[in-house]
Amino acid sequence: MSESRTQLPEQGENWERLQERLTALGRDDVDWRNKRSAVYVFHPGEDVLDVAKQAYALYQSENALGPAAFPSLKKMEADVIGIAHGLMHGPEGATGNMTSGGTESIMLATKSCRDAAAAKGIEVHGANLVVPRTAHLAFDKAAHYLGLEIRRVDVTPAFLADPDAMRSAIDERTLMLVGSAPCFPYGLVDPIPELAEVAVEKDIWLHVDACVGGYLNPFAEMEGVALPEWDFRVEAVRTISADLHKYGYAAKGASTILHRSAEQHAYQHFSADDWPAGAMTTPTVAGTRPGGAIASAWAVLHYLGVEGYRDKTRRILDARRRITEGVEALGLRVFGDPQLALISFGPADGDPLSIFGVWKGMHDRGWFSGIVQNPDGIHMMLSPSHDEVVEMYLKDLGEAVAGARGDGSGEAVAPTRYA
Ligand SMILES: Cc1ncc(COP(=O)(O)O)c(C=O)c1O
């Protein structure tokens, strides 16, 4: 056994000591509490974080694998799904589940689609999904796990899904078409009604990935943001993935997979009984499902209500507008026309500025955000609390841009997000 491997201590330590050690372990983490991160963490304010935490702690040991043992969690999940459908215009009979995150929700939408096709006698092994290039890589993961092929299709010059190009990528083995509302790289809502026309024409399943927008778009629309219809208002939309641990502000481990009908939802389930402990039917990928994540989402939804979410959304929209103006004032280009909480920007056409040099300059100044490639840019996923730091951010951005122009500093290669 290697010397450096951590061993279980012979004797336990007290909580005070462990709390100190845990705090010390986080010393080099990104300073998200001071609103310095525009990726990974959503900061809605200390009061909301506290509600999420307290609710999580109340149900941290309960397990939604056993609804008969925990009718509390069954009721909370039903409430959350009801609220989700209320926000996303689910028709009568629409249903769904809470999951661990966007990736699981996407996996389950894809499995439902695949198994519904198989039930019709279609050979599904090696069948394909057609997605815009901007769709999240969770679709590649789902395709890989489920024995499907993924076809990524170029987007338009406005960075939106291109319905005609997607139509051309469809063949007789295509099971699913995907649009994002919005996509992660640019924060843009794909033209879901036009994708719906293609889905109807080709008789294939349309999934909307609203992992980012599910709990943001409804409030942005209430605030007057004009989005193309993106939810169950569009008849052909069969499933929607929408994350509570993003703009729902719940503790991590909470997303929703929403189905237009119970009939198609049935294909999401997995059942088996060939072992001594009896039959098991589960609606999600996980067996054990953390009660804490469900309770936290339930509590935050009820804590904020429509008014609370509208208020958070107004703050995000304001921060995004001000950052957009500041970025453009520096001669940089915003990619597409983002209306929501995400924004990506890079050098204007022909400008030799190293944007990854700027990213590094911002990183050196304590700011952490994502990147995009081809075209290269800085990516930001804004939280309500970012409205407090916009001026500071733009001042540092100006300096980082000047620094990267002055000495050509910065990395020629993109910083890696997931390593
Ligand atoms: C549009 C979109 N879909 C899916 C996902 C995957 O969600 P998760 O990381 O919760 O699995 C993300 C994550 O950022 C996303 O932005």
Tab-separated table of C-alpha atoms and ligand atoms in Angstrom:
chain	number	residue	atom	x	y	z
A	1	MET	CA	0.000	0.000	0.000
A	2	SER	CA	1.418	3.400	-0.933
A	3	GLU	CA	2.723	5.624	1.872
A	4	SER	CA	0.622	8.568	0.727
A	5	ARG	CA	-2.709	6.760	0.878
A	6	THR	CA	-4.985	8.158	3.576
A	7	GLN	CA	-5.838	5.642	6.266
A	8	LEU	CA	-8.952	5.467	8.382
A	9	PRO	CA	-7.877	6.866	11.773
A	10	GLU	CA	-7.794	4.381	14.655
A	11	GLN	CA	-9.701	6.822	16.802
A	12	GLY	CA	-12.251	9.306	15.618
A	13	GLU	CA	-11.850	13.057	15.925
A	14	ASN	CA	-14.343	15.460	17.432
A	15	TRP	CA	-16.621	17.557	15.226
A	16	GLU	CA	-14.999	20.899	16.161
A	17	ARG	CA	-11.662	19.642	14.915
A	18	LEU	CA	-13.202	18.140	11.786
A	19	GLN	CA	-15.051	21.350	11.033
A	20	GLU	CA	-11.756	23.237	11.202
A	21	ARG	CA	-10.128	20.704	8.915
A	22	LEU	CA	-13.000	20.824	6.421
A	23	THR	CA	-12.869	24.609	6.364
A	24	ALA	CA	-9.126	24.500	5.812
A	25	LEU	CA	-9.573	22.018	2.955
A	26	GLY	CA	-11.698	24.597	1.135
A	27	ARG	CA	-9.092	27.332	1.434
A	28	ASP	CA	-7.970	27.078	-2.192
A	29	ASP	CA	-11.458	26.663	-3.614
A	30	VAL	CA	-12.939	29.330	-5.810
A	31	ASP	CA	-14.321	32.221	-3.730
A	32	TRP	CA	-17.963	31.761	-4.763
A	33	ARG	CA	-19.404	33.219	-1.541
A	34	ASN	CA	-17.884	36.551	-2.573
A	35	LYS	CA	-19.553	36.178	-5.978
A	36	ARG	CA	-16.264	35.468	-7.754
A	37	SER	CA	-17.427	32.362	-9.627
A	38	ALA	CA	-19.692	32.398	-12.666
A	39	VAL	CA	-19.820	28.631	-13.074
A	40	TYR	CA	-20.636	25.577	-10.913
A	41	VAL	CA	-22.349	27.495	-8.084
A	42	PHE	CA	-25.558	29.552	-8.041
A	43	HIS	CA	-25.621	32.228	-5.382
A	44	PRO	CA	-29.135	33.420	-4.658
A	45	GLY	CA	-28.280	35.051	-1.299
A	46	GLU	CA	-27.414	33.709	2.148
A	47	ASP	CA	-31.047	33.340	3.276
A	48	VAL	CA	-31.895	31.008	0.378
A	49	LEU	CA	-28.709	29.009	0.887
A	50	ASP	CA	-29.672	28.605	4.510
A	51	VAL	CA	-33.187	27.344	3.703
A	52	ALA	CA	-31.699	24.861	1.228
A	53	LYS	CA	-29.228	23.646	3.834
A	54	GLN	CA	-31.669	23.358	6.731
A	55	ALA	CA	-34.233	21.505	4.633
A	56	TYR	CA	-31.523	19.160	3.358
A	57	ALA	CA	-30.406	18.413	6.903
A	58	LEU	CA	-33.973	17.656	8.047
A	59	TYR	CA	-34.281	14.845	5.487
A	60	GLN	CA	-30.659	13.862	4.946
A	61	SER	CA	-31.170	10.246	6.056
A	62	GLU	CA	-34.533	9.606	4.412
A	63	ASN	CA	-34.567	7.637	1.185
A	64	ALA	CA	-36.976	8.231	-1.693
A	65	LEU	CA	-36.329	4.669	-2.904
A	66	GLY	CA	-38.989	3.725	-0.369
A	67	PRO	CA	-42.113	5.825	-0.981
A	68	ALA	CA	-44.158	3.496	1.224
A	69	ALA	CA	-41.765	4.145	4.102
A	70	PHE	CA	-41.466	7.865	3.332
A	71	PRO	CA	-44.796	9.236	2.113
A	72	SER	CA	-43.314	12.613	3.050
A	73	LEU	CA	-40.811	12.426	0.177
A	74	LYS	CA	-43.414	11.019	-2.204
A	75	LYS	CA	-45.631	14.025	-1.461
A	76	MET	CA	-42.728	16.487	-1.798
A	77	GLU	CA	-41.701	14.988	-5.142
A	78	ALA	CA	-45.309	15.131	-6.391
A	79	ASP	CA	-45.528	18.774	-5.279
A	80	VAL	CA	-42.290	19.654	-7.071
A	81	ILE	CA	-43.398	17.929	-10.286
A	82	GLY	CA	-46.760	19.699	-10.045
A	83	ILE	CA	-45.034	23.066	-9.634
A	84	ALA	CA	-42.732	22.287	-12.557
A	85	HIS	CA	-45.632	21.471	-14.848
A	86	GLY	CA	-47.433	24.600	-13.685
A	87	LEU	CA	-44.431	26.664	-14.740
A	88	MET	CA	-43.770	24.775	-17.975
A	89	HIS	CA	-47.377	24.389	-19.154
A	90	GLY	CA	-47.604	20.614	-18.733
A	91	PRO	CA	-51.019	19.429	-19.971
A	92	GLU	CA	-53.499	17.470	-17.833
A	93	GLY	CA	-51.929	14.095	-17.001
A	94	ALA	CA	-48.359	15.315	-17.446
A	95	THR	CA	-45.959	13.717	-14.985
A	96	GLY	CA	-42.281	13.153	-14.177
A	97	ASN	CA	-39.700	12.626	-11.456
A	98	MET	CA	-37.001	14.325	-9.517
A	99	THR	CA	-33.496	13.123	-10.383
A	100	SER	CA	-29.943	13.740	-9.243
A	101	GLY	CA	-29.142	16.296	-11.942
A	102	GLY	CA	-29.393	17.326	-15.554
A	103	THR	CA	-27.352	14.412	-16.817
A	104	GLU	CA	-29.681	11.878	-15.196
A	105	SER	CA	-32.757	13.719	-16.481
A	106	ILE	CA	-31.345	13.658	-20.019
A	107	MET	CA	-30.410	9.994	-19.655
A	108	LEU	CA	-33.976	9.169	-18.617
A	109	ALA	CA	-35.575	11.165	-21.431
A	110	THR	CA	-33.351	9.313	-23.889
A	111	LYS	CA	-34.118	5.926	-22.320
A	112	SER	CA	-37.857	6.646	-22.432
A	113	CYS	CA	-37.620	7.594	-26.081
A	114	ARG	CA	-35.522	4.537	-26.932
A	115	ASP	CA	-37.761	2.087	-25.079
A	116	ALA	CA	-40.937	3.603	-26.519
A	117	ALA	CA	-39.450	3.040	-29.971
A	118	ALA	CA	-38.426	-0.522	-29.081
A	119	ALA	CA	-41.977	-1.225	-27.897
A	120	LYS	CA	-43.166	-0.317	-31.398
A	121	GLY	CA	-40.838	-2.998	-32.795
A	122	ILE	CA	-38.153	-0.569	-33.977
A	123	GLU	CA	-34.556	-1.869	-33.827
A	124	VAL	CA	-32.988	0.630	-31.432
A	125	HIS	CA	-29.414	-0.609	-31.126
A	126	GLY	CA	-27.272	1.938	-32.971
A	127	ALA	CA	-30.243	4.211	-33.640
A	128	ASN	CA	-29.456	7.917	-33.378
A	129	LEU	CA	-30.223	11.264	-31.742
A	130	VAL	CA	-29.924	14.492	-33.730
A	131	VAL	CA	-28.809	17.431	-31.600
A	132	PRO	CA	-27.463	20.930	-32.279
A	133	ARG	CA	-23.716	21.352	-31.770
A	134	THR	CA	-24.511	23.483	-28.732
A	135	ALA	CA	-26.449	20.742	-26.894
A	136	HIS	CA	-24.867	19.623	-23.641
A	137	LEU	CA	-22.432	16.703	-23.727
A	138	ALA	CA	-24.815	14.849	-21.398
A	139	PHE	CA	-26.543	13.723	-24.619
A	140	ASP	CA	-23.305	12.073	-25.750
A	141	LYS	CA	-23.097	10.383	-22.378
A	142	ALA	CA	-26.709	9.198	-22.637
A	143	ALA	CA	-26.147	7.924	-26.182
A	144	HIS	CA	-23.010	6.099	-25.070
A	145	TYR	CA	-24.699	4.417	-22.110
A	146	LEU	CA	-27.817	3.499	-24.078
A	147	GLY	CA	-26.148	2.071	-27.205
A	148	LEU	CA	-27.192	4.931	-29.469
A	149	GLU	CA	-25.349	7.155	-31.939
A	150	ILE	CA	-25.236	10.925	-31.565
A	151	ARG	CA	-25.292	13.326	-34.516
A	152	ARG	CA	-24.210	16.874	-33.754
A	153	VAL	CA	-25.380	19.417	-36.300
A	154	ASP	CA	-23.823	22.843	-36.908
A	155	VAL	CA	-25.740	25.854	-35.636
A	156	THR	CA	-26.622	29.031	-37.543
A	157	PRO	CA	-24.337	32.117	-37.566
A	158	ALA	CA	-26.555	33.371	-34.686
A	159	PHE	CA	-25.483	30.238	-32.725
A	160	LEU	CA	-29.005	28.765	-32.801
A	161	ALA	CA	-30.128	25.249	-33.736
A	162	ASP	CA	-30.656	25.087	-37.488
A	163	PRO	CA	-33.946	23.232	-38.168
A	164	ASP	CA	-33.173	22.625	-41.860
A	165	ALA	CA	-29.717	21.251	-41.167
A	166	MET	CA	-31.175	19.069	-38.436
A	167	ARG	CA	-33.866	17.807	-40.811
A	168	SER	CA	-31.123	16.809	-43.238
A	169	ALA	CA	-29.269	14.885	-40.509
A	170	ILE	CA	-32.331	12.763	-39.719
A	171	ASP	CA	-32.629	9.333	-41.274
A	172	GLU	CA	-34.880	6.314	-40.770
A	173	ARG	CA	-32.854	5.392	-37.662
A	174	THR	CA	-33.356	8.719	-35.864
A	175	LEU	CA	-35.333	8.463	-32.626
A	176	MET	CA	-34.923	11.878	-31.027
A	177	LEU	CA	-34.469	15.539	-31.852
A	178	VAL	CA	-33.142	17.956	-29.227
A	179	GLY	CA	-33.328	21.694	-28.660
A	180	SER	CA	-31.959	23.660	-25.695
A	181	ALA	CA	-33.709	26.393	-23.739
A	182	PRO	CA	-31.146	27.813	-23.371
A	183	CYS	CA	-27.964	26.048	-24.481
A	184	PHE	CA	-25.073	26.052	-22.041
A	185	PRO	CA	-22.332	27.512	-24.297
A	186	TYR	CA	-24.117	30.733	-25.318
A	187	GLY	CA	-27.277	30.970	-23.219
A	188	LEU	CA	-29.519	31.071	-26.302
A	189	VAL	CA	-32.949	29.491	-26.675
A	190	ASP	CA	-33.221	27.313	-29.784
A	191	PRO	CA	-36.223	27.765	-32.108
A	192	ILE	CA	-38.314	25.038	-30.486
A	193	PRO	CA	-41.486	25.653	-32.594
A	194	GLU	CA	-39.470	25.143	-35.797
A	195	LEU	CA	-37.804	22.031	-34.388
A	196	ALA	CA	-41.300	20.822	-33.478
A	197	GLU	CA	-42.335	21.063	-37.135
A	198	VAL	CA	-39.421	18.823	-38.067
A	199	ALA	CA	-40.232	16.376	-35.257
A	200	VAL	CA	-43.877	16.129	-36.369
A	201	GLU	CA	-42.937	15.752	-40.024
A	202	LYS	CA	-40.467	12.964	-39.231
A	203	ASP	CA	-42.549	11.458	-36.398
A	204	ILE	CA	-39.761	11.587	-33.835
A	205	TRP	CA	-39.506	12.474	-30.147
A	206	LEU	CA	-38.671	16.113	-29.349
A	207	HIS	CA	-36.797	16.747	-26.110
A	208	VAL	CA	-36.180	20.244	-24.757
A	209	ASP	CA	-33.144	20.569	-22.540
A	210	ALA	CA	-34.161	23.284	-20.104
A	211	CYS	CA	-31.664	22.222	-17.448
A	212	VAL	CA	-30.554	25.854	-17.267
A	213	GLY	CA	-33.826	27.539	-18.155
A	214	GLY	CA	-36.599	25.433	-16.614
A	215	TYR	CA	-36.746	27.472	-13.424
A	216	LEU	CA	-35.548	30.727	-14.985
A	217	ASN	CA	-37.362	31.181	-18.309
A	218	PRO	CA	-40.877	31.322	-16.788
A	219	PHE	CA	-39.833	34.224	-14.554
A	220	ALA	CA	-37.860	35.951	-17.306
A	221	GLU	CA	-41.019	35.790	-19.432
A	222	MET	CA	-43.012	37.324	-16.559
A	223	GLU	CA	-40.385	40.088	-16.540
A	224	GLY	CA	-41.082	40.785	-20.199
A	225	VAL	CA	-38.297	38.813	-21.897
A	226	ALA	CA	-39.629	37.590	-25.243
A	227	LEU	CA	-38.532	33.995	-25.794
A	228	PRO	CA	-39.705	31.647	-28.515
A	229	GLU	CA	-42.148	29.140	-27.007
A	230	TRP	CA	-39.898	26.538	-25.448
A	231	ASP	CA	-41.978	24.271	-23.193
A	232	PHE	CA	-45.089	22.048	-23.305
A	233	ARG	CA	-46.975	24.910	-24.988
A	234	VAL	CA	-45.349	23.424	-28.084
A	235	GLU	CA	-47.434	20.313	-28.819
A	236	ALA	CA	-44.594	18.156	-30.149
A	237	VAL	CA	-42.438	18.537	-27.028
A	238	ARG	CA	-42.478	15.118	-25.352
A	239	THR	CA	-39.982	15.603	-22.500
A	240	ILE	CA	-38.212	18.467	-20.723
A	241	SER	CA	-35.165	18.293	-18.456
A	242	ALA	CA	-35.056	21.158	-15.920
A	243	ASP	CA	-32.583	21.481	-13.062
A	244	LEU	CA	-33.570	22.611	-9.597
A	245	HIS	CA	-29.938	22.817	-8.491
A	246	LYS	CA	-29.274	25.529	-11.066
A	247	TYR	CA	-31.776	28.409	-11.239
A	248	GLY	CA	-34.150	26.627	-8.833
A	249	TYR	CA	-31.450	27.434	-6.211
A	250	ALA	CA	-31.917	24.063	-4.471
A	251	ALA	CA	-29.065	22.095	-2.916
A	252	LYS	CA	-27.125	20.050	-5.452
A	253	GLY	CA	-28.530	16.704	-6.528
A	254	ALA	CA	-31.898	18.000	-7.754
A	255	SER	CA	-33.318	18.071	-11.256
A	256	THR	CA	-36.623	17.190	-12.895
A	257	ILE	CA	-37.489	15.025	-15.883
A	258	LEU	CA	-40.921	16.000	-17.133
A	259	HIS	CA	-43.155	13.962	-19.456
A	260	ARG	CA	-46.140	15.067	-21.471
A	261	SER	CA	-48.067	11.909	-20.509
A	262	ALA	CA	-48.040	8.963	-18.101
A	263	GLU	CA	-48.053	6.623	-21.078
A	264	GLN	CA	-44.616	7.734	-22.267
A	265	HIS	CA	-43.371	8.090	-18.658
A	266	ALA	CA	-43.911	4.328	-18.235
A	267	TYR	CA	-40.908	3.743	-20.539
A	268	GLN	CA	-38.664	5.542	-18.074
A	269	HIS	CA	-39.078	2.791	-15.467
A	270	PHE	CA	-36.880	-0.236	-14.923
A	271	SER	CA	-38.203	-3.419	-13.331
A	272	ALA	CA	-36.549	-6.685	-12.340
A	273	ASP	CA	-37.330	-9.444	-9.856
A	274	ASP	CA	-34.883	-12.324	-10.339
A	275	TRP	CA	-33.234	-12.316	-6.909
A	276	PRO	CA	-34.234	-13.243	-3.373
A	277	ALA	CA	-35.304	-9.786	-2.186
A	278	GLY	CA	-38.353	-9.442	-4.400
A	279	ALA	CA	-39.338	-7.283	-7.351
A	280	MET	CA	-37.952	-3.786	-7.724
A	281	THR	CA	-39.281	-1.098	-10.009
A	282	THR	CA	-37.500	2.258	-10.053
A	283	PRO	CA	-38.324	5.343	-12.100
A	284	THR	CA	-34.794	6.789	-12.145
A	285	VAL	CA	-31.192	5.668	-12.657
A	286	ALA	CA	-30.438	5.823	-8.949
A	287	GLY	CA	-31.609	3.234	-6.442
A	288	THR	CA	-31.251	5.140	-3.210
A	289	ARG	CA	-32.463	8.699	-3.707
A	290	PRO	CA	-31.413	11.333	-1.194
A	291	GLY	CA	-34.329	12.743	0.772
A	292	GLY	CA	-32.275	15.839	1.509
A	293	ALA	CA	-32.121	16.915	-2.146
A	294	ILE	CA	-35.887	16.517	-2.523
A	295	ALA	CA	-36.693	18.374	0.701
A	296	SER	CA	-34.260	21.144	-0.151
A	297	ALA	CA	-35.843	21.741	-3.557
A	298	TRP	CA	-39.350	21.596	-2.090
A	299	ALA	CA	-38.424	24.102	0.609
A	300	VAL	CA	-36.650	26.596	-1.669
A	301	LEU	CA	-39.532	26.575	-4.173
A	302	HIS	CA	-41.963	27.378	-1.369
A	303	TYR	CA	-39.608	29.851	0.307
A	304	LEU	CA	-39.161	31.958	-2.820
A	305	GLY	CA	-42.520	31.592	-4.538
A	306	VAL	CA	-43.216	33.411	-7.789
A	307	GLU	CA	-42.309	36.776	-6.293
A	308	GLY	CA	-38.977	35.552	-4.974
A	309	TYR	CA	-37.984	33.949	-8.277
A	310	ARG	CA	-39.043	37.025	-10.226
A	311	ASP	CA	-36.923	39.169	-7.963
A	312	LYS	CA	-33.861	36.912	-8.405
A	313	THR	CA	-34.445	36.833	-12.148
A	314	ARG	CA	-34.696	40.641	-12.374
A	315	ARG	CA	-31.315	40.892	-10.649
A	316	ILE	CA	-29.735	38.405	-13.048
A	317	LEU	CA	-31.170	40.141	-16.101
A	318	ASP	CA	-29.868	43.461	-14.814
A	319	ALA	CA	-26.369	42.031	-14.199
A	320	ARG	CA	-26.326	40.453	-17.658
A	321	ARG	CA	-27.359	43.698	-19.355
A	322	ARG	CA	-24.682	45.676	-17.524
A	323	ILE	CA	-21.990	43.092	-18.226
A	324	THR	CA	-23.003	43.000	-21.897
A	325	GLU	CA	-22.675	46.779	-22.140
A	326	GLY	CA	-19.327	46.749	-20.334
A	327	VAL	CA	-17.950	43.943	-22.468
A	328	GLU	CA	-19.008	45.682	-25.681
A	329	ALA	CA	-17.542	48.972	-24.441
A	330	LEU	CA	-14.187	47.157	-24.241
A	331	GLY	CA	-14.478	46.304	-27.943
A	332	LEU	CA	-15.301	42.649	-27.287
A	333	ARG	CA	-18.041	40.707	-29.043
A	334	VAL	CA	-20.914	38.924	-27.299
A	335	PHE	CA	-21.772	35.656	-29.062
A	336	GLY	CA	-25.366	35.693	-30.280
A	337	ASP	CA	-28.059	37.681	-28.502
A	338	PRO	CA	-28.402	36.184	-25.011
A	339	GLN	CA	-31.615	37.126	-23.176
A	340	LEU	CA	-31.180	35.151	-19.975
A	341	ALA	CA	-28.433	34.423	-17.446
A	342	LEU	CA	-25.577	33.088	-19.551
A	343	ILE	CA	-23.274	35.123	-21.730
A	344	SER	CA	-20.156	34.297	-23.725
A	345	PHE	CA	-17.860	36.832	-25.316
A	346	GLY	CA	-14.587	36.973	-27.201
A	347	PRO	CA	-12.546	39.245	-29.448
A	348	ALA	CA	-14.275	41.055	-32.292
A	349	ASP	CA	-13.652	39.608	-35.761
A	350	GLY	CA	-10.053	40.170	-36.784
A	351	ASP	CA	-8.907	41.216	-33.288
A	352	PRO	CA	-5.801	39.155	-32.385
A	353	LEU	CA	-6.480	39.439	-28.633
A	354	SER	CA	-5.837	36.166	-26.750
A	355	ILE	CA	-9.133	35.727	-24.910
A	356	PHE	CA	-7.697	32.844	-22.927
A	357	GLY	CA	-4.980	35.278	-21.855
A	358	VAL	CA	-7.787	37.501	-20.607
A	359	TRP	CA	-9.361	34.490	-18.862
A	360	LYS	CA	-6.037	33.851	-17.121
A	361	GLY	CA	-5.760	37.524	-16.167
A	362	MET	CA	-9.214	37.326	-14.603
A	363	HIS	CA	-8.308	34.085	-12.885
A	364	ASP	CA	-5.216	35.747	-11.441
A	365	ARG	CA	-7.520	38.490	-10.120
A	366	GLY	CA	-9.679	35.877	-8.367
A	367	TRP	CA	-12.512	35.463	-10.897
A	368	PHE	CA	-13.502	32.002	-12.031
A	369	SER	CA	-15.617	31.288	-15.086
A	370	GLY	CA	-15.883	28.878	-17.988
A	371	ILE	CA	-14.685	29.151	-21.555
A	372	VAL	CA	-16.024	28.385	-25.011
A	373	GLN	CA	-14.102	27.363	-28.109
A	374	ASN	CA	-14.474	27.998	-31.864
A	375	PRO	CA	-14.968	30.897	-31.548
A	376	ASP	CA	-12.889	31.245	-28.399
A	377	GLY	CA	-14.410	33.117	-25.510
A	378	ILE	CA	-15.104	33.575	-21.834
A	379	HIS	CA	-18.321	32.031	-20.540
A	380	MET	CA	-20.367	33.304	-17.615
A	381	MET	CA	-23.325	31.726	-15.857
A	382	LEU	CA	-24.680	34.530	-13.710
A	383	SER	CA	-26.292	34.365	-10.284
A	384	PRO	CA	-28.577	36.989	-8.724
A	385	SER	CA	-25.773	38.052	-6.383
A	386	HIS	CA	-23.531	38.980	-9.290
A	387	ASP	CA	-25.430	42.254	-9.557
A	388	GLU	CA	-23.358	43.375	-6.554
A	389	VAL	CA	-19.987	42.875	-8.271
A	390	VAL	CA	-20.562	43.982	-11.873
A	391	GLU	CA	-18.483	47.181	-11.563
A	392	MET	CA	-15.593	45.356	-9.917
A	393	TYR	CA	-15.753	42.624	-12.556
A	394	LEU	CA	-15.730	45.081	-15.450
A	395	LYS	CA	-12.863	47.073	-13.954
A	396	ASP	CA	-10.789	43.905	-13.643
A	397	LEU	CA	-11.849	42.792	-17.111
A	398	GLY	CA	-10.602	46.078	-18.550
A	399	GLU	CA	-7.250	45.551	-16.861
A	400	ALA	CA	-7.048	41.909	-17.946
A	401	VAL	CA	-7.774	42.886	-21.556
A	402	ALA	CA	-5.162	45.649	-21.420
A	403	GLY	CA	-2.689	43.195	-19.881
A	404	ALA	CA	-3.282	40.562	-22.539
A	405	ARG	CA	-2.938	43.183	-25.296
A	406	GLY	CA	0.143	44.730	-23.736
A	407	ASP	CA	2.363	41.742	-23.270
A	408	GLY	CA	0.489	39.137	-25.286
A	409	SER	CA	0.358	37.141	-22.074
A	410	GLY	CA	-1.938	34.260	-21.545
A	411	GLU	CA	-2.249	30.702	-22.575
A	412	ALA	CA	-2.614	29.746	-26.186
A	413	VAL	CA	-4.650	26.721	-25.132
A	414	ALA	CA	-8.036	26.733	-23.487
A	415	PRO	CA	-8.130	26.173	-19.737
A	416	THR	CA	-9.723	22.773	-19.035
A	417	ARG	CA	-13.038	22.859	-17.214
A	418	TYR	CA	-13.643	19.262	-16.382
A	419	ALA	CA	-10.201	17.923	-15.536
B	1	LIG	C1	-28.032	22.909	-20.770
B	1	LIG	C2	-27.496	21.888	-19.803
B	1	LIG	N1	-27.938	20.618	-19.881
B	1	LIG	C3	-27.495	19.665	-19.046
B	1	LIG	C4	-26.560	19.927	-18.073
B	1	LIG	C5	-26.052	18.838	-17.178
B	1	LIG	O1	-26.485	19.048	-15.869
B	1	LIG	P1	-25.779	18.375	-14.615
B	1	LIG	O2	-24.398	18.937	-14.534
B	1	LIG	O3	-26.674	18.765	-13.482
B	1	LIG	O4	-25.769	16.903	-14.830
B	1	LIG	C6	-26.069	21.246	-17.956
B	1	LIG	C7	-25.052	21.582	-16.959
B	1	LIG	O5	-24.544	22.694	-16.896
B	1	LIG	C8	-26.549	22.241	-18.847
B	1	LIG	O6	-26.103	23.503	-18.780
